PDB file of C-alpha atoms and ligand atoms in Angstrom:
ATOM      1  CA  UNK A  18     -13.697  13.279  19.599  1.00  0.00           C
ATOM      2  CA  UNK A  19     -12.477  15.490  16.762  1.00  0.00           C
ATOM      3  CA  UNK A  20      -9.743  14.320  14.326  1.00  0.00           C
ATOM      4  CA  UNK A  21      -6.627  15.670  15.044  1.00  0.00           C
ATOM      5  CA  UNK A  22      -4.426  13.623  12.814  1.00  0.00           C
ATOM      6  CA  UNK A  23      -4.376  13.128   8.782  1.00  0.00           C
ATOM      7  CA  UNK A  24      -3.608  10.443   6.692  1.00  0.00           C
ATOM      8  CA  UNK A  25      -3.268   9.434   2.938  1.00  0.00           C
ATOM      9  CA  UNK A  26      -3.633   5.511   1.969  1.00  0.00           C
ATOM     10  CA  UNK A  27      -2.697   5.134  -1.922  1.00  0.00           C
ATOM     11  CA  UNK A  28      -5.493   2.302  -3.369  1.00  0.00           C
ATOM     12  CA  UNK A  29      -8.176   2.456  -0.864  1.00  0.00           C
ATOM     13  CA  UNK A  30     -10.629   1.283  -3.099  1.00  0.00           C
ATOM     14  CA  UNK A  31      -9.701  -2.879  -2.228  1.00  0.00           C
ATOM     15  CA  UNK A  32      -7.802  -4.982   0.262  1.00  0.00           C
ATOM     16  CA  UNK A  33      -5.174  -3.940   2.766  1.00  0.00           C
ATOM     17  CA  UNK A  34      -5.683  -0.173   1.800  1.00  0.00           C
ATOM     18  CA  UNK A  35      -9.210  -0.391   2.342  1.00  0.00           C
ATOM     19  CA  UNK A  36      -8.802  -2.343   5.687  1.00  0.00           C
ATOM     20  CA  UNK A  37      -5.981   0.594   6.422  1.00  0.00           C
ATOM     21  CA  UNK A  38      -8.942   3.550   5.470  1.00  0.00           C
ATOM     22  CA  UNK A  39     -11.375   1.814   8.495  1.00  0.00           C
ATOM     23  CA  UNK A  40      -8.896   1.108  10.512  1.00  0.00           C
ATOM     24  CA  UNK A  41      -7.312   5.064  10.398  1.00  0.00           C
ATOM     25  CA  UNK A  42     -11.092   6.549  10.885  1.00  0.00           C
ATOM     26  CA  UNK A  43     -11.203   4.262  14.106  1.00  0.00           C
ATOM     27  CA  UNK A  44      -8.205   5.554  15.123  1.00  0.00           C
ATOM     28  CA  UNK A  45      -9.746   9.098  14.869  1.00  0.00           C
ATOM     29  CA  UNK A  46      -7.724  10.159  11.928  1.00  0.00           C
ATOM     30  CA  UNK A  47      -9.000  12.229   8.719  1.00  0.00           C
ATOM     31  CA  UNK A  48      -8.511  10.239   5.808  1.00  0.00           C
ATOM     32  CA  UNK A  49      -7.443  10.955   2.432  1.00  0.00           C
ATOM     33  CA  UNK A  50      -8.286   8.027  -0.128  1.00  0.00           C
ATOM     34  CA  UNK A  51      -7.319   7.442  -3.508  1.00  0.00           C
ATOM     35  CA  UNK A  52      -7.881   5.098  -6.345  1.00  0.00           C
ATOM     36  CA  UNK A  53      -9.013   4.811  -9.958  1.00  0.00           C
ATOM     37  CA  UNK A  54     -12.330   3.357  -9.071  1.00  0.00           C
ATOM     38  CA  UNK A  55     -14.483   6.385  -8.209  1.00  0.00           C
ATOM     39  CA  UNK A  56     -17.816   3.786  -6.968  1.00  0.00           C
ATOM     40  CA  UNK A  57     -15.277   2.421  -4.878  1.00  0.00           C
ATOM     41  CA  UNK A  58     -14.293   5.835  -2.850  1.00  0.00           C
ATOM     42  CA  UNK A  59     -17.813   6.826  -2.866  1.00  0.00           C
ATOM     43  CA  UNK A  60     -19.121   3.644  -1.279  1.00  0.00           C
ATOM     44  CA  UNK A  61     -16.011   3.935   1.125  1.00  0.00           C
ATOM     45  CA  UNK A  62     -17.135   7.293   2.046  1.00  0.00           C
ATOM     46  CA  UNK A  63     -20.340   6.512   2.848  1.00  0.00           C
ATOM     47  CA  UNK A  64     -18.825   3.667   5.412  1.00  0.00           C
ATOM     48  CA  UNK A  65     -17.020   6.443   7.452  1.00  0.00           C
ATOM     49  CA  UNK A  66     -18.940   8.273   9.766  1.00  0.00           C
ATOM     50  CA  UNK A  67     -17.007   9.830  12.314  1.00  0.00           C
ATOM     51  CA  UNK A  68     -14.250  11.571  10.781  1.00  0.00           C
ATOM     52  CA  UNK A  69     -13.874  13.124   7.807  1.00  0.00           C
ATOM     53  CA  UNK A  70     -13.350  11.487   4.174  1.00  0.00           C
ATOM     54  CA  UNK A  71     -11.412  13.540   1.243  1.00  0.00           C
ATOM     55  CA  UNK A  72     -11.713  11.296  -1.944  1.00  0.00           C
ATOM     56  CA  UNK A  73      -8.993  11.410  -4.651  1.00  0.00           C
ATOM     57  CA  UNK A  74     -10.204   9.511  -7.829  1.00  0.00           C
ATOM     58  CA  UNK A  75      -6.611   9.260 -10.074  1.00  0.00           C
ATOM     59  CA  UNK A  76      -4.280   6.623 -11.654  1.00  0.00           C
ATOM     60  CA  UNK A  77      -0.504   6.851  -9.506  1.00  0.00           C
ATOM     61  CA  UNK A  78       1.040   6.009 -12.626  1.00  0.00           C
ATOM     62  CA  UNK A  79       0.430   9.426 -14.055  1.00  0.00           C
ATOM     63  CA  UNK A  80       3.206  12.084 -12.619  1.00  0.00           C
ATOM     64  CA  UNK A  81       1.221  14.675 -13.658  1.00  0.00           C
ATOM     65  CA  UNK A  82      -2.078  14.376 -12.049  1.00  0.00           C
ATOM     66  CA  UNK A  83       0.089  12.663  -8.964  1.00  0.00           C
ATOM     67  CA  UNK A  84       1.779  15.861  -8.507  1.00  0.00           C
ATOM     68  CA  UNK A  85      -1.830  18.043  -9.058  1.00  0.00           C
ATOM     69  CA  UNK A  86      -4.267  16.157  -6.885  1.00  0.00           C
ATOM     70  CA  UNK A  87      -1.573  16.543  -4.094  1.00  0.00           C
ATOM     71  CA  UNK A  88      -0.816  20.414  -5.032  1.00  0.00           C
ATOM     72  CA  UNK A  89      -4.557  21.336  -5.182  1.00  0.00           C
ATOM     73  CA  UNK A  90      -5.379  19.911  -1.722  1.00  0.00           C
ATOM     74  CA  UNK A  91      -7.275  21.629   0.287  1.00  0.00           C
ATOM     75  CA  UNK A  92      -5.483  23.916   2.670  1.00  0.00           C
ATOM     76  CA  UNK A  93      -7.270  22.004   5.718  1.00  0.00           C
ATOM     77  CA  UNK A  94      -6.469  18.312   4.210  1.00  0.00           C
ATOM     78  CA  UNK A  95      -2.331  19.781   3.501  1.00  0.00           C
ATOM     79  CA  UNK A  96      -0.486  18.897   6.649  1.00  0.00           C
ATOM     80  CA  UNK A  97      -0.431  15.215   6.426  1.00  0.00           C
ATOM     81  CA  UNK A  98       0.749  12.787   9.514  1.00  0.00           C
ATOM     82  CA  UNK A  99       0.837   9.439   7.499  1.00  0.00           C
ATOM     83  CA  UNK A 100       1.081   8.329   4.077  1.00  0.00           C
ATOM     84  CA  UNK A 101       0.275   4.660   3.456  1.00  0.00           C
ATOM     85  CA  UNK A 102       1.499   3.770  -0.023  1.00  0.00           C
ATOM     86  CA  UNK A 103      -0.370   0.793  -0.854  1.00  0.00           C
ATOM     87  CA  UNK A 104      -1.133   0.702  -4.162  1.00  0.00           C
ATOM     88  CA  UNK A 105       0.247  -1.769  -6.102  1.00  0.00           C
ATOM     89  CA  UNK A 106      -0.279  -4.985  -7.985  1.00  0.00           C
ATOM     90  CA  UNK A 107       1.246  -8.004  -9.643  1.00  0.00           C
ATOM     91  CA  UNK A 108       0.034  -8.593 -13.350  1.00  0.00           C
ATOM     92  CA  UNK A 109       0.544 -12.063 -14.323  1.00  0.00           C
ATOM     93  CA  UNK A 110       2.905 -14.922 -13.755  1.00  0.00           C
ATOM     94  CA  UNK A 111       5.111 -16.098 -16.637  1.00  0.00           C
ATOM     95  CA  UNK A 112       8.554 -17.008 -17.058  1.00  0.00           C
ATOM     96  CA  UNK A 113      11.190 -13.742 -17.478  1.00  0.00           C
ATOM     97  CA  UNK A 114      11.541 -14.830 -21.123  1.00  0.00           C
ATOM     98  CA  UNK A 115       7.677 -14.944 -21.917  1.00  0.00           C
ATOM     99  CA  UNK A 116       6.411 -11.862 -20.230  1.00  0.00           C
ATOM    100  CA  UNK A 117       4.633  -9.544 -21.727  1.00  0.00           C
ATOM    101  CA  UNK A 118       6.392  -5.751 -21.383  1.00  0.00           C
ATOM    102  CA  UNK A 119       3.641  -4.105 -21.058  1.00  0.00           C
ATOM    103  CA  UNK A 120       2.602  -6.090 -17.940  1.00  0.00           C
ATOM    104  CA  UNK A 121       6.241  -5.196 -16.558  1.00  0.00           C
ATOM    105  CA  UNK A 122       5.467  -1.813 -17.424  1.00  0.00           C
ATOM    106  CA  UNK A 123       2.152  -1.314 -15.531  1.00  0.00           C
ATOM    107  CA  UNK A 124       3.933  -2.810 -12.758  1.00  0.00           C
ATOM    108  CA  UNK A 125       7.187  -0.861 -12.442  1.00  0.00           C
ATOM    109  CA  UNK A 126       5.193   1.930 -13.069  1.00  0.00           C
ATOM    110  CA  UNK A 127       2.603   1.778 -10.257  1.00  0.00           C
ATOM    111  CA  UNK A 128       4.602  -0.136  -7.728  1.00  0.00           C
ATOM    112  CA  UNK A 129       7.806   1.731  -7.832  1.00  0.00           C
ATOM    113  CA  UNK A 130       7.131   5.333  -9.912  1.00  0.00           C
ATOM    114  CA  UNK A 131       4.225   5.327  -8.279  1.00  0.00           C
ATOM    115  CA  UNK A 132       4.822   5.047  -5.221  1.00  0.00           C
ATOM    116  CA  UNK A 133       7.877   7.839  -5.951  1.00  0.00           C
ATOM    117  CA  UNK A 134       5.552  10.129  -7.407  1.00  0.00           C
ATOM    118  CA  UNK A 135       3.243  10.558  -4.164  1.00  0.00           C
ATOM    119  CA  UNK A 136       6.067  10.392  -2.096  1.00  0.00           C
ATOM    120  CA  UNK A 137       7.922  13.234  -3.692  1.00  0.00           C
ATOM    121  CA  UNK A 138       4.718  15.071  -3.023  1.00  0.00           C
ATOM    122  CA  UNK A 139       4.095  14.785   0.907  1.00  0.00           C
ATOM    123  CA  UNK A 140       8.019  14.286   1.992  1.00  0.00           C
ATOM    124  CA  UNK A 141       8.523  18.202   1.401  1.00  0.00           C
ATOM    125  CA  UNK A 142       5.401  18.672   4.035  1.00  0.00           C
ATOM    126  CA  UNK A 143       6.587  16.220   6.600  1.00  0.00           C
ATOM    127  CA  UNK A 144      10.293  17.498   6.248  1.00  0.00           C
ATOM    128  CA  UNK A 145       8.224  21.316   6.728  1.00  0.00           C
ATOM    129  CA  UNK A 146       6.630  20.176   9.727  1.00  0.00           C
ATOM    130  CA  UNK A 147       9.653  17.968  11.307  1.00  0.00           C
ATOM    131  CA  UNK A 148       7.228  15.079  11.783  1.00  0.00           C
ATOM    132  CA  UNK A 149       5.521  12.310   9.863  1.00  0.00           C
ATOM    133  CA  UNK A 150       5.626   8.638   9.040  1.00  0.00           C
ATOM    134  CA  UNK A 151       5.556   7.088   5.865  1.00  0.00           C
ATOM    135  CA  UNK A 152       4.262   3.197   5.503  1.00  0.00           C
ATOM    136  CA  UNK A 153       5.274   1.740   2.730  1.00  0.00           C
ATOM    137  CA  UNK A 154       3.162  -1.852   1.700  1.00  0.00           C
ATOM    138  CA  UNK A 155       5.897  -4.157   0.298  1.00  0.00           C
ATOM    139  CA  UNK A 156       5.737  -7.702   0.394  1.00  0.00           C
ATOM    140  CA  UNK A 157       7.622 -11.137   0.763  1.00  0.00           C
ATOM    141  CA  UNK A 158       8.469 -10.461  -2.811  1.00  0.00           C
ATOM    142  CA  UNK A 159      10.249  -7.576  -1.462  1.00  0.00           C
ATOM    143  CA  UNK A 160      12.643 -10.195   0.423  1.00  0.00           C
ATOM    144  CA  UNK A 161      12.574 -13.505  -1.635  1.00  0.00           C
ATOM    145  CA  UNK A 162      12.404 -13.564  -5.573  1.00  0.00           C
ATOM    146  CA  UNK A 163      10.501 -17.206  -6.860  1.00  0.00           C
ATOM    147  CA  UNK A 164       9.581 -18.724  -9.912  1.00  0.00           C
ATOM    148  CA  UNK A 165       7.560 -16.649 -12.588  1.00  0.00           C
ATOM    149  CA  UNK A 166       7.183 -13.842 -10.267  1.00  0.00           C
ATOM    150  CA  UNK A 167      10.618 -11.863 -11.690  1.00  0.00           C
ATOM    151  CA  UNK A 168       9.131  -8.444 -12.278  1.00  0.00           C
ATOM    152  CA  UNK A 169       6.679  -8.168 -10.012  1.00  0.00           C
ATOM    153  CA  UNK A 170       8.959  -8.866  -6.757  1.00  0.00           C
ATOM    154  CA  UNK A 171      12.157  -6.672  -8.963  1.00  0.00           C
ATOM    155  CA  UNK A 172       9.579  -3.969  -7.834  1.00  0.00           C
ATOM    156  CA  UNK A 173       9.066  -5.020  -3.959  1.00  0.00           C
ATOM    157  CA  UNK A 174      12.658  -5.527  -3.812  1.00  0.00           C
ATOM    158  CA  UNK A 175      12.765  -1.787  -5.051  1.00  0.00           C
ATOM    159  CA  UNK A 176      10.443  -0.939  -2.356  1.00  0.00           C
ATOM    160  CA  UNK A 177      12.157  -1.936   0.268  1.00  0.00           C
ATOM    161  CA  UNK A 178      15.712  -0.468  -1.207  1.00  0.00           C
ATOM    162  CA  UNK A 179      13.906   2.759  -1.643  1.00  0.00           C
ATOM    163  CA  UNK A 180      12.025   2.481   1.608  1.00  0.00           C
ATOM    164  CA  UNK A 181      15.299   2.053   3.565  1.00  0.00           C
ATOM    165  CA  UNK A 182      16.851   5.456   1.707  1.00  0.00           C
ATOM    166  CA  UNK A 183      13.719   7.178   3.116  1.00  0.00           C
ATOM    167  CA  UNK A 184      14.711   6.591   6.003  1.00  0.00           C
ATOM    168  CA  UNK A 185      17.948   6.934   6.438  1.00  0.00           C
ATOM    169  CA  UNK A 186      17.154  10.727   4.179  1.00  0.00           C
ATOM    170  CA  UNK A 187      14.308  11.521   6.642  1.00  0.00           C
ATOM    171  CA  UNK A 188      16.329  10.683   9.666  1.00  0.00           C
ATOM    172  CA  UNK A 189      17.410  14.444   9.921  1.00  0.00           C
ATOM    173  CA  UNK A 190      13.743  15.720  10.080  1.00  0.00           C
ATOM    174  CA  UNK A 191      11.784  13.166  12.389  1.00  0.00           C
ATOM    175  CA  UNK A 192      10.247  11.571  10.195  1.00  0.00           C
ATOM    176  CA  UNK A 193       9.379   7.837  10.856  1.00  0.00           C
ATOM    177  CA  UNK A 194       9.746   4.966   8.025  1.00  0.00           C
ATOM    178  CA  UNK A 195       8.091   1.747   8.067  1.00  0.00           C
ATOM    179  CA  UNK A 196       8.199  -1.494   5.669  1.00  0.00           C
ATOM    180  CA  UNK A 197       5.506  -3.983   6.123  1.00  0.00           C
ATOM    181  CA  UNK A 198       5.898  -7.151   3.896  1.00  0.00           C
ATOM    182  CA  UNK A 199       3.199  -9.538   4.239  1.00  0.00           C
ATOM    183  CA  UNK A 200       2.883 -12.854   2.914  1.00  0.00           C
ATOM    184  CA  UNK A 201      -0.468 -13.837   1.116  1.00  0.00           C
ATOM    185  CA  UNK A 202      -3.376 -12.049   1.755  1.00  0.00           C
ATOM    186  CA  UNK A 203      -6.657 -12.929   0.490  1.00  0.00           C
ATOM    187  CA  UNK A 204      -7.467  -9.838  -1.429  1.00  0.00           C
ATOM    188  CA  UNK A 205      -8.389  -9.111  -4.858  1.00  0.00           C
ATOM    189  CA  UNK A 206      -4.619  -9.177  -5.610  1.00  0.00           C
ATOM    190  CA  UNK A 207      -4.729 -12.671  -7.086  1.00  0.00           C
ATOM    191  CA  UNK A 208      -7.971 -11.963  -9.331  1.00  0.00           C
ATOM    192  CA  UNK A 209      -5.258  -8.754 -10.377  1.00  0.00           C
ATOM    193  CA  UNK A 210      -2.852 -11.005 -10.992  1.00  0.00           C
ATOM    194  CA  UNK A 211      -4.134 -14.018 -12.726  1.00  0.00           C
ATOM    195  CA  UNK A 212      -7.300 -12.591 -14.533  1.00  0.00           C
ATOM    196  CA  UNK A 213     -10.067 -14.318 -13.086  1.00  0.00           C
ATOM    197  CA  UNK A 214     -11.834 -15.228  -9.858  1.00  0.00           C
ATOM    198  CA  UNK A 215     -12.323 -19.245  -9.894  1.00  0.00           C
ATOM    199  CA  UNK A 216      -7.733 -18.889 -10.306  1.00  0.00           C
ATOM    200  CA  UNK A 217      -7.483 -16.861  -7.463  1.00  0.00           C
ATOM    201  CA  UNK A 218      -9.473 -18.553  -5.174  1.00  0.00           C
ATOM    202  CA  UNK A 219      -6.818 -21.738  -5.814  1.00  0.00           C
ATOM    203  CA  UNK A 220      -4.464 -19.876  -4.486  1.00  0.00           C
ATOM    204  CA  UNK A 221      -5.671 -19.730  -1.028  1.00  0.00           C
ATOM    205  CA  UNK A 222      -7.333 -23.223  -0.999  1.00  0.00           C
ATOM    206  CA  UNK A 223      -6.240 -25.806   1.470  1.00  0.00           C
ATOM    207  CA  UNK A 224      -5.392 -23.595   3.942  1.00  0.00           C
ATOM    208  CA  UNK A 225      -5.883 -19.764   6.122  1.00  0.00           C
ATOM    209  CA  UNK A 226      -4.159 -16.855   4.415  1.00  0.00           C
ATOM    210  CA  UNK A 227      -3.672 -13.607   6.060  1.00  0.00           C
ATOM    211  CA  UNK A 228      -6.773 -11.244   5.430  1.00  0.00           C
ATOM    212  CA  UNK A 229      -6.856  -7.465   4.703  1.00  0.00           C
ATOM    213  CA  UNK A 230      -7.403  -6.605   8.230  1.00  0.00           C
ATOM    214  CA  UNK A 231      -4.614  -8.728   9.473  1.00  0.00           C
ATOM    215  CA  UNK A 232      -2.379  -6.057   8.108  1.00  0.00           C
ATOM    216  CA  UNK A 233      -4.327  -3.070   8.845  1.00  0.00           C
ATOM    217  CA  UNK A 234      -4.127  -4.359  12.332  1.00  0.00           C
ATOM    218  CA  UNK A 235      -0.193  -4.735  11.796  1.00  0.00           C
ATOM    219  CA  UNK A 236       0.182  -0.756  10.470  1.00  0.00           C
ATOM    220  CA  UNK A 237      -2.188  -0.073  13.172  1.00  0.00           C
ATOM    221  CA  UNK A 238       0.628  -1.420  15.839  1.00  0.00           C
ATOM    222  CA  UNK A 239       3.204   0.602  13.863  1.00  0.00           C
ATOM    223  CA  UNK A 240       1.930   3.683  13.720  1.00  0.00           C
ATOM    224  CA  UNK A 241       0.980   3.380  17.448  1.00  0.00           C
ATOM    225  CA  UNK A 242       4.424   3.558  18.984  1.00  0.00           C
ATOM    226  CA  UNK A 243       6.048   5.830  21.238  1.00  0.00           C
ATOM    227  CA  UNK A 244       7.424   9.590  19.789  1.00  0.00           C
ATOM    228  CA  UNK A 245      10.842   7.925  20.015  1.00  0.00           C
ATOM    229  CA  UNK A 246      10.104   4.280  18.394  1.00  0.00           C
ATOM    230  CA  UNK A 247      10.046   3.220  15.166  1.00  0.00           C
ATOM    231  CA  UNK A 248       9.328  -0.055  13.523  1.00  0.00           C
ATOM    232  CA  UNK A 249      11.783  -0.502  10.549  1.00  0.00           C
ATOM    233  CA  UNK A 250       9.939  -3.267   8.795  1.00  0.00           C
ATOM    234  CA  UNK A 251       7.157  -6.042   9.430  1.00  0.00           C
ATOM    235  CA  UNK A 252       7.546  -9.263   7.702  1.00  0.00           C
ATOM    236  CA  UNK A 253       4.036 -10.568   8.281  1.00  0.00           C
ATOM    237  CA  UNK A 254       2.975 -14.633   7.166  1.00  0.00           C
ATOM    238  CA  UNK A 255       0.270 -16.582   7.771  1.00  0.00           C
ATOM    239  CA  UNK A 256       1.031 -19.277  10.215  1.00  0.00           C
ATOM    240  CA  UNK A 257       0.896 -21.663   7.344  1.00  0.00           C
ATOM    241  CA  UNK A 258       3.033 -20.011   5.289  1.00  0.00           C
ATOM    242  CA  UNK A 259       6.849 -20.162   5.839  1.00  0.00           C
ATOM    243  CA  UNK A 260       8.322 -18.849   2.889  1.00  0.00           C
ATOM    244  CA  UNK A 261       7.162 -17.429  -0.323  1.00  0.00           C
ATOM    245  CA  UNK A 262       6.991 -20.984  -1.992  1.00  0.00           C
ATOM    246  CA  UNK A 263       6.633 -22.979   1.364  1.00  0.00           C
ATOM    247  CA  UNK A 264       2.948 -23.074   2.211  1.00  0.00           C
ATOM    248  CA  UNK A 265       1.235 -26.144   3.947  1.00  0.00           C
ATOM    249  CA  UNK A 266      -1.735 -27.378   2.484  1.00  0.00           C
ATOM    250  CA  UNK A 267      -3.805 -30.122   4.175  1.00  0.00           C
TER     251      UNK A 267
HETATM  252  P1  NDP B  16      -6.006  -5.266  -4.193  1.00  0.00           P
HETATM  253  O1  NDP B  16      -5.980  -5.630  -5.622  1.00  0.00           O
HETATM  254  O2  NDP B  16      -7.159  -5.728  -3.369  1.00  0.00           O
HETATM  255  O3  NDP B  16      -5.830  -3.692  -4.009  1.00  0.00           O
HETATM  256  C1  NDP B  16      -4.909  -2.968  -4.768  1.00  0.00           C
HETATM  257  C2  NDP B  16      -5.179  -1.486  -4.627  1.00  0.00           C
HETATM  258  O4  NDP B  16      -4.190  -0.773  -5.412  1.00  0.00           O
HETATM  259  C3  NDP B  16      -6.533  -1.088  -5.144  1.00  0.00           C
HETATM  260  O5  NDP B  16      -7.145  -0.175  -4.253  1.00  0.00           O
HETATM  261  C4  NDP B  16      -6.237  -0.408  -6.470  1.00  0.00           C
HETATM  262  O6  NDP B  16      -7.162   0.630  -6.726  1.00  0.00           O
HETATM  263  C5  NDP B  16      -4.855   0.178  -6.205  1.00  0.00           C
HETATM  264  N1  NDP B  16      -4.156   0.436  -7.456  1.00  0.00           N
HETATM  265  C6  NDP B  16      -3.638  -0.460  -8.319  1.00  0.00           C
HETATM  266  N2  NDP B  16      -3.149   0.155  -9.402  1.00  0.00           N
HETATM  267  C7  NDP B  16      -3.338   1.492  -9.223  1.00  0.00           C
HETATM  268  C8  NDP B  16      -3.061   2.660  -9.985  1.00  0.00           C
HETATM  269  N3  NDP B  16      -2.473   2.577 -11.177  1.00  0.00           N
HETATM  270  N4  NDP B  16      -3.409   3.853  -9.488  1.00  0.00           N
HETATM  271  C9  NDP B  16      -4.013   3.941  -8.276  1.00  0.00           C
HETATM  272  N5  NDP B  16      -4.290   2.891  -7.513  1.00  0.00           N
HETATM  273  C10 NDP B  16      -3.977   1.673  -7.972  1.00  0.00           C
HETATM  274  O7  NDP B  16      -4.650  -5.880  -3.588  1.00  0.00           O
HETATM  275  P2  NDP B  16      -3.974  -5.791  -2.134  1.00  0.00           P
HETATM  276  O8  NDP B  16      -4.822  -5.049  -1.200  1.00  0.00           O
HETATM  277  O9  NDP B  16      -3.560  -7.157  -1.780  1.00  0.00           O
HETATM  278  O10 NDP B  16      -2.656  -4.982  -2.509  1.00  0.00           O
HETATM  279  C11 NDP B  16      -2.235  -3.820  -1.811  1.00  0.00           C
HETATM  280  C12 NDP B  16      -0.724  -3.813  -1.751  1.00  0.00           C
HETATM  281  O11 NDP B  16      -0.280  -4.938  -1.000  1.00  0.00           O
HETATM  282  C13 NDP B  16      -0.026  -3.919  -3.106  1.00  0.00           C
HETATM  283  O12 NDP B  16       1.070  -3.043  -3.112  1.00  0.00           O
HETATM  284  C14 NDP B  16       0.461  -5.370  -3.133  1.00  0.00           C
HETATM  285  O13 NDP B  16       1.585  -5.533  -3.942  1.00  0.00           O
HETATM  286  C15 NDP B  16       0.768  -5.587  -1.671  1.00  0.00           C
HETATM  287  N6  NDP B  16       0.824  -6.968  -1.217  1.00  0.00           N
HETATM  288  C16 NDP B  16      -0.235  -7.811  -1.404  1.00  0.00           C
HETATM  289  C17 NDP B  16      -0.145  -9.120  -0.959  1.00  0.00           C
HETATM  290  C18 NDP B  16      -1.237 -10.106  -1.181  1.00  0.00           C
HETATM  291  O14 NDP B  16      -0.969 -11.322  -1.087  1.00  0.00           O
HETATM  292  N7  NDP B  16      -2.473  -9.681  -1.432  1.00  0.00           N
HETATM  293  C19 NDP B  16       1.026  -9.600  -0.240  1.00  0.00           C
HETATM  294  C20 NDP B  16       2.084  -8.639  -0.128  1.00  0.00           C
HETATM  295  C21 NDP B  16       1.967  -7.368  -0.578  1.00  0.00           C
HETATM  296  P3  NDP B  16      -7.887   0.893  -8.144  1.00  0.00           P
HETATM  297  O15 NDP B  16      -7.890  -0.407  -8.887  1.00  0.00           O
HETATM  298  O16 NDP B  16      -9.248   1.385  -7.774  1.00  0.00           O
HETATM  299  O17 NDP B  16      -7.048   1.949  -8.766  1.00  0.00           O
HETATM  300  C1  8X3 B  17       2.120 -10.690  -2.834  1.00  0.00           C
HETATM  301  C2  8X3 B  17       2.584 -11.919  -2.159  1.00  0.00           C
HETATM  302  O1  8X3 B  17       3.784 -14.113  -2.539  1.00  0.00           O
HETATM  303  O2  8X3 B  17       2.001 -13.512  -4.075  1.00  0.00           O
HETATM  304  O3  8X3 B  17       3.076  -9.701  -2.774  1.00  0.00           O
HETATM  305  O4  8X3 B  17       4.131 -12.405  -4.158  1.00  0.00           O
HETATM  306  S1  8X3 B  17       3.162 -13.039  -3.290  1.00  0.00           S
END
């Protein structure tokens, strides 16, 4: 069956983005993918057989480049259904007094301008063509704020105010807006976080996080509803989660 519908997913190169990117092409939908790991598109790519791949190799933090990879799309790849913004990460876990700025910087810049800058981009074509629906990834940082993790869930909670003035801007033109906020995930987002691999594994020892495709699976549900219904927002845990701090271990 040809691909009749397109979509952009922001940091397809890992984790719930990449899970999103197969999930899309089963769905029969062209996919746009971006990232700053070029290998990581290409081997993507070369994954996807049966619809078609556009790969966008840039870093979200820079306006500039944000604003020309979306301008110099193809005219073919231009009238996008979907836009997944995914990319994101937490970088490090310190007390408010002890972080390091630069580390708040990276992350306010990718999570929230980031996220902004792509957004700014594709609302004008949605709003052109009176249909749409954007996904934005937040997170259970997005709804609780714990210990050490001030900055980085300042910026989910900024995802999810900005993510509810999409909506209510976009309500006007059709356009659908979604916030899914899962729990932990078993993704490289704790190696991201914490620096190293034998860390990050801790994190999920002792009992079953969510995986990648558990979400993909969730924004697959979403974006599967009827013309008239949308999903505000997902708040997605693993069963043995039951807060962001509350996790049991056996
Ligand atoms: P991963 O680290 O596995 O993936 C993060 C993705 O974001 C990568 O594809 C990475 O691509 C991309 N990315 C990061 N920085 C930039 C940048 N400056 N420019 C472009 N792309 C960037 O983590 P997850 O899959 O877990 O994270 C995806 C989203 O889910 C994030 O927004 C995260 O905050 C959120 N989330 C994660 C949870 C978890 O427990 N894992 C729970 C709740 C929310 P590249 O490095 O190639 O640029
Ligand atoms: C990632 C989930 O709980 O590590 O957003 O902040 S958590």
């Amino acid at each position: 069956m040809m691909a009749t519908k397109t979509a952009i997913i922001t940091g397809a190169t890992s984790g719930i983005g990449k899970a999103c990117a197969k999930m899309l092409a089963k769905n029969n939908y062209n996919i746009i993918i971006t990232g700053r790991r070029a290998n990581r598109l290409n081997d993507l790519e070369k994954e996807i057989k049966n619809v078609k791949v556009l790969k966008l190799n840039f870093d979200i933090r820079d306006r500039k480049e944000t604003e020309k990879q979306i301008q110099n799309l193809p005219k073919s790849w231009k009238n996008i259904d979907l836009l997944i913004n995914n990319a994101g990460l937490a970088a490090g876990l310190s007390d408010i007094q002890d972080g390091d700025v630069d580390k708040w910087e990276q992350m306010i810049d990718t999570n929230i301008k980031g996220l902004l800058y792509i957004s700014k981009q594709i609302m004008p074509i949605m709003v052109a063509n009176k249909k749409g629906h954007i996904v934005n990834i937040s997170s259970i940082a997005g709804k609780e704020t714990y210990g050490k993790g001030n900055v980085y869930c300042g910026t989910k909670h900024a995802v999810e105010a900005i993510t509810k003035g999409m909506r209510i801007d976009m309500l006007a033109h059709g356009i659908k807006v979604t916030s899914i906020a899962p729990g932990m995930v078993n993704t490289e987002f704790s190696e991201v976080r914490l620096g190293n691999k034998k860390d990050a594994d801790k994190v999920y020892e002792g009992f079953t996080p969510l995986y990648a495709k558990d979400i993909a699976e969730t924004v697959e549900f979403v974006i599967t509803r009827s013309a008239h219904v949308n999903i505000n927002e997902m708040l997605v845990m693993p069963t043995a989660q039951a807060t962001a701090t509350n996790t049991f271990k056996q």
